C-alpha cells in the first residue's frame, strides 16, 4: 500500500487512506482491470493474420462503415441542434424553460431499449410520424436513417450539457464591446461568440460521437439489423457470440475498443482546450 | 511548562518550513506566534495540535512527549482561520460535537453548551446554522466549540484575519478578557505585529522557518534581537552609512564609530520617537524641512527631508505638535536620541532585496 | 449595412432592446425551433410509449404486466439494482475519500481508470465477462467443474451492470468532496473524533446530495441497461430476462402492446429519475446560493438580543 505522500506540501492527518484506497483498488481490479486484462490476453493469443482476417470481413467492414457514418451524422445533428438548444436555454426566458431544461436529460434517463422501441414505432409506416413521413419517402424504421435517428436521440444531451455552462459564463461585455464597435448581431455571433463556443461544441460532438459508436440497445429495435445494410458493429459482435464464434467477436470488439480509446484521448485534449477558454 | 518545543523541524520537501525551533509556553500564558506569511508559524501551531508531524525534534504538552500522539488524544482546542464550522450543524450542535465525541452525559452537555453560549454572548443563536451568522459570531462559535471539551491549550490560527477591521479591535479586547477569565493556555498565530503586541503576554517571532526572538511585547520592541525583528516590529528609520575617520556617515548624518575599520559599511536604525525636533534651528545639530504630516489619531507621523535628500520619519503627539507650532514646509532642527547598529559589513551590506523578509506597510504607528 | 436612419427607426421602435439581444423575431424563431425539436425528439417518444402501452386498453395493459414472465423480469431487475447500487456506493465513497482528501502518486491514472467503463461499448463490456467466465473463457472450465454459473445467470448480469455503472457515484462524489475541503474534518479531529465519526457526522452530511444524485443516476442506469446485460444473460425467459430484455423479447414475438406495457414502467422510472434529479439540482443551487450570500453584518462584537427569526 502506498503511503500518503507529502507531495503537495500539507500532509493530511485524516485517517482512512489505506482502507479507502484498498477498497477502491479491489473493486477497480475485479470489475474493470481483470476483465480488460482477460480480453487483452485472449487477443494476444490470436495471430495478427487471424485477427486481421476476422476483423476485416466484408460484413464487418460494412458494419464499421454504417456505425461510423451514422454516428458521425448523428453527432453533427447533435452539434447543430444541441447548440441551438443550449443557446435558447441559456439566453432566453420563456414559459416552460425549466421543464425543457429538465427534459434535455431524458435520453440519458430513458433505458435505451425503450428509446429504440418507441422510436421504431413512431417512424414505422403506421406510426405517429411514419404515417406522414413514409408517403414522402422518408423511411425512419429499418433503414440507415433509423440508425441516425436513434443515435441522435441517445446523444442529444451531450452538446447541450457541455455548452450550457460555457454560455452561462460567457462575458456579456465582450458582446457589448463588439456592438459598440459597430458589429451587427449576426457578425458578433459569428466572429465573437461562436469561436469561444467552438471548443465546447467540439467536445460535446466528440462525446456524442463516442457514445454513438458503442450504442446498441436503441438501434437493434429500429434498424432491422440487415447484414451489409443496417447492421452496426456492436450488433455483429452479438451475432458472432450467438454463433459461439468467440474469436470473431473479440476481433471486432478490439477494433471498437481501439477506436473508443482514440476518441477518449481526443476528448481529454478537447476538455483541456475547453477549460482553457473558460478563464 | 504547558507546552515545550525542542529543536522542532518540519520539512515539506528539501526546504525546512520550520527550522530547529525551541521555545516553551507557560501554563496560562497568552502567546503570539508572529511573522510574515510563509514564516512557518502556522506550521508550528499545527504541529502542536497534531495536524502535522514534525520531521525532527520533540513536542511536549504538560511534560508529556506527544510526537506520536494522534490529534484526537492531545486534548487541544483548535480554531481554524476559516473557522471550519460544521455547515450541517446548528450553533448548539457545533459546540456540543466535541462533548458528544468524548461521551459526556446529555445533561452535562446541555449545561456546558448553555454556559458557553452565555459566556460568548451567543444566546438566542443556538438554533442557527453557520451561514446565518455574521463573521464575528462565527468566530465566537468556533472558539466556543474548541473550548467546550475543556482543552489544556487553546490554539488559534489567525483568529482575526477573516473579520473586518472595525470589529477586529473589539474582538481583540474580548479575547484578552476571555483569556483572563478562563486562564487557559492560549497560542495564536498572527502576521499583524500590532495585534501581537496588544493581545499577548509574550511573542515568538518567526521568519522563514527560523525563530528570531522570544520576549514580552516591550522586550521585542525595545531590545530587538536582530535587524529582522527591529524592522518587523514597529517603524524604524534605516540608514546605510560608510565609516571614514572613525565616523559613520551618510549625507549630513554622522554617528560615532571609533572602533570600526575605515571603509566599513554600517546599517543604523532608530525609531521615529528617537528623532527629537525643535523649531529653534540652532538647538539641534541637523536641519531639515517638515515635508508632510500624517494624522494617525492621537499621534502624528512627520516626514522630514534633509538638504541631502534623505527622508526620515519622526512622531509626536498632537499637543507637542501644536505647542511647537509646526506646519508642513517649516524648517526645523533635530537630533537622534538613540540608535542601534543593525548590521555591519566590510564588503557591502545585504541589499533590501536580499533580506529574508518583506516589511509590512507602515503599521503599528501608535506603539 | 443599414442606413443610420433605418437603424434609428428600429431603435425607436424597440427602445428597451439591449444591444446584445437578438430581435424578437429571431429570438422566437430560435425558441420555436428548439421547442419543435424537443417535441418531436423528446415528448413524442415518451407519449408514444404510453399510447402504445394502452393501445388495447387498461385491461390488456394490466394483464401484460401480470404475466409470470413479466413479474420475473421486474423482480430480477430490482434484484440486480439492489446488489449493484450498494456496491457502487461503497466503491464510490471509498474512491472519492481517497482521491478527494489525499495526494498520492498515480491519482490521475486512477481517475482515468475509474472513468474507463464510460468509454466502452456495453456490448464489449458484456463480452469481456464472457471471455472471463463463459464456457470457453478463462475460468469457464473451473466454474463448470464446480457447478457454478456466472454467464447466462444472475451473477453475470450483476457484474456487467456494476461495470456499466461503475463511475456514477464516484464521479458525483469526488468534486463535492474536494469542494468541501479538509478543514471541517480536521476540526472534527481536533475535537477528538475518529475517522468513522468524522466521516459520519461531518463528511457525509456535506456530500449527501451529491451521493443521492449519484445513486439516482446509478439506479436508473442499472435498471435500464440493455447491451451489456443482453450479452451475458442468455435470455432465459423467467430466469435471466431483465425488464429491458423482456421488452425486446416481447417485441420480437410481435407482441407490441405487451412490450410497451413493460417499457412504460421503465419510462416511468426515467421520469421519476428526471424529477428527482431536477429537485436535487434545485436544492443544490439553493444551498450554494445560501452559502455564498454574505454574512449578516456584525452589529456588535457581542450581540445581546436573540434575533427575531430564532425566537419564532
Coordinates of C-alpha atoms in Angstrom, one line a residue, chain B residues 88-275:
Chain B
X88 CA -24.7 21.0 8.6
X89 CA -25.0 21.6 12.3
X90 CA -26.6 24.3 14.3
X91 CA -24.5 26.5 16.7
X92 CA -25.5 24.4 19.6
X93 CA -24.6 21.2 17.8
X94 CA -21.3 22.6 16.7
X95 CA -20.4 23.4 20.3
X96 CA -21.7 20.1 21.6
X97 CA -19.8 18.0 19.0
X98 CA -16.6 17.5 20.9
X99 CA -18.6 16.7 24.1
X100 CA -20.6 14.0 22.3
X101 CA -17.4 12.5 21.0
X102 CA -16.0 12.4 24.5
X103 CA -19.2 10.7 25.6
X104 CA -20.3 13.3 28.1
X105 CA -23.7 12.7 29.6
X106 CA -26.6 14.5 28.0
X107 CA -27.4 16.9 30.9
X108 CA -23.8 17.8 31.2
X109 CA -23.5 18.6 27.5
X110 CA -26.6 20.7 27.7
X111 CA -25.4 22.7 30.7
X112 CA -21.9 23.1 29.2
X113 CA -23.3 24.4 25.9
X114 CA -25.6 26.8 27.7
X115 CA -22.7 28.0 29.8
X116 CA -20.6 28.6 26.7
X117 CA -23.4 30.3 24.8
X118 CA -23.8 32.7 27.7
X119 CA -20.1 33.3 28.1
X120 CA -19.7 34.0 24.4
X121 CA -22.8 36.2 24.0
X122 CA -24.4 33.7 21.7
X123 CA -27.7 33.2 23.5
X124 CA -30.6 33.0 21.1
X125 CA -28.4 31.9 18.2
X126 CA -28.2 28.2 19.2
X127 CA -30.6 27.0 16.6
X128 CA -28.9 28.9 13.7
X129 CA -26.7 27.4 11.1
X130 CA -23.2 28.8 10.4
X131 CA -24.4 30.5 7.2
X132 CA -26.9 32.5 9.2
X133 CA -24.2 34.1 11.4
X134 CA -22.0 37.1 11.0
X135 CA -18.3 36.8 10.7
X136 CA -17.8 37.8 14.4
X137 CA -20.4 35.4 15.5
X138 CA -18.9 32.5 13.5
X139 CA -15.6 33.2 15.2
X140 CA -17.0 33.1 18.6
X141 CA -18.8 29.8 17.9
X142 CA -15.5 28.4 16.6
X143 CA -13.8 29.4 19.9
X144 CA -16.7 28.1 22.0
X145 CA -16.6 24.8 20.1
X146 CA -12.9 24.5 20.7
X147 CA -13.1 25.3 24.4
X148 CA -16.2 23.2 25.1
X149 CA -14.3 19.9 26.0
X150 CA -12.0 21.9 28.3
X151 CA -8.8 21.6 26.4
X152 CA -5.5 22.0 28.2
X153 CA -4.4 24.5 25.5
X154 CA -6.3 26.7 23.0
X155 CA -4.7 27.2 19.6
X156 CA -5.9 29.9 17.2
X157 CA -4.8 30.3 13.6
X158 CA -5.0 33.9 12.5
X159 CA -8.1 34.4 14.7
X160 CA -8.8 37.9 13.5
X161 CA -7.9 37.5 9.9
X162 CA -11.3 37.0 8.5
X163 CA -13.3 39.7 10.3
X164 CA -13.4 43.3 9.1
X165 CA -11.2 45.9 10.7
X166 CA -14.0 47.6 12.6
X167 CA -14.8 44.7 14.9
X168 CA -11.3 43.3 15.0
X169 CA -10.4 45.7 17.7
X170 CA -13.4 44.7 19.9
X171 CA -12.6 41.0 19.3
X172 CA -9.0 41.5 20.5
X173 CA -10.1 43.1 23.7
X174 CA -12.7 40.4 24.1
X175 CA -10.0 37.7 23.6
X176 CA -7.8 39.3 26.3
X177 CA -10.8 39.4 28.7
X178 CA -11.7 35.8 27.8
X179 CA -8.2 34.6 28.4
X180 CA -8.1 36.5 31.7
X181 CA -11.4 34.9 32.8
X182 CA -10.6 31.3 31.7
X183 CA -6.9 31.3 32.2
X184 CA -6.4 28.6 29.6
X185 CA -3.0 28.4 27.9
X186 CA -3.5 30.1 24.6
X187 CA -1.3 30.3 21.5
X188 CA -2.4 32.3 18.5
X189 CA -0.8 32.9 15.1
X190 CA -0.8 36.4 13.5
X191 CA 1.0 38.3 10.9
X192 CA -0.1 41.6 12.4
X193 CA 2.5 42.8 14.8
X194 CA 0.2 45.4 16.3
X195 CA -2.2 42.6 17.2
X196 CA 0.5 40.5 18.7
X197 CA 1.8 43.4 20.8
X198 CA -1.6 44.4 22.0
X199 CA -3.0 41.0 22.9
X200 CA -0.2 38.7 24.0
X201 CA 1.9 38.2 27.2
X202 CA 4.8 37.1 25.1
X203 CA 5.6 37.0 21.4
X204 CA 7.6 34.4 19.4
X205 CA 8.8 35.9 16.1
X206 CA 9.4 33.8 13.1
X207 CA 10.9 34.4 9.7
X208 CA 11.5 31.8 7.1
X209 CA 11.0 29.0 9.5
X210 CA 13.5 30.4 12.0
X211 CA 12.8 31.6 15.4
X212 CA 14.1 35.1 15.6
X213 CA 13.2 36.2 19.1
X214 CA 11.0 35.4 22.1
X215 CA 10.0 38.1 24.5
X216 CA 7.4 40.3 26.0
X217 CA 6.0 42.9 23.6
X218 CA 8.1 45.5 25.4
X219 CA 11.3 43.5 25.1
X220 CA 11.0 42.8 21.4
X221 CA 10.2 46.4 20.7
X222 CA 12.9 48.0 22.8
X223 CA 15.6 45.3 22.5
X224 CA 15.1 43.7 19.1
X225 CA 17.5 40.7 18.8
X226 CA 18.4 41.4 15.2
X227 CA 17.6 43.6 12.2
X228 CA 14.7 41.5 11.2
X229 CA 12.9 41.9 14.5
X230 CA 13.8 45.6 14.7
X231 CA 12.3 46.2 11.3
X232 CA 9.3 43.9 11.6
X233 CA 8.2 45.3 15.0
X234 CA 7.2 48.9 14.7
X235 CA 8.6 51.5 12.3
X236 CA 12.3 52.2 12.0
X237 CA 14.4 54.6 10.1
X238 CA 17.2 52.7 8.5
X239 CA 20.4 54.3 7.1
X240 CA 23.3 52.6 5.3
X241 CA 26.4 54.5 6.4
X242 CA 30.1 54.4 5.4
X243 CA 32.8 54.6 8.1
X244 CA 35.5 57.1 7.5
X245 CA 37.9 58.5 10.1
X246 CA 36.0 56.9 13.0
X247 CA 32.7 58.4 11.9
X248 CA 29.8 56.6 10.1
X249 CA 28.3 59.0 7.6
X250 CA 25.5 59.3 5.1
X251 CA 24.7 62.6 3.7
X252 CA 25.0 65.1 6.6
X253 CA 24.2 62.5 9.2
X254 CA 27.1 61.3 11.4
X255 CA 27.3 58.6 14.0
X256 CA 30.4 57.9 16.2
X257 CA 32.2 54.8 15.1
X258 CA 35.7 54.9 16.7
X259 CA 36.2 51.2 16.7
X260 CA 35.1 50.5 13.2
X261 CA 37.6 49.9 10.4
X262 CA 37.9 52.5 7.7
X263 CA 35.5 51.9 4.7
X264 CA 33.3 49.6 6.7
X265 CA 29.5 49.7 6.0
X266 CA 27.2 50.2 8.9
X267 CA 23.4 49.8 8.8
X268 CA 22.0 52.1 11.5
X269 CA 18.4 52.1 12.7
X270 CA 16.4 54.3 15.0
X271 CA 12.7 54.6 16.0
X272 CA 10.7 57.6 14.9
X273 CA 10.3 58.6 18.6
X274 CA 14.1 58.9 18.9
X275 CA 14.1 61.8 16.4

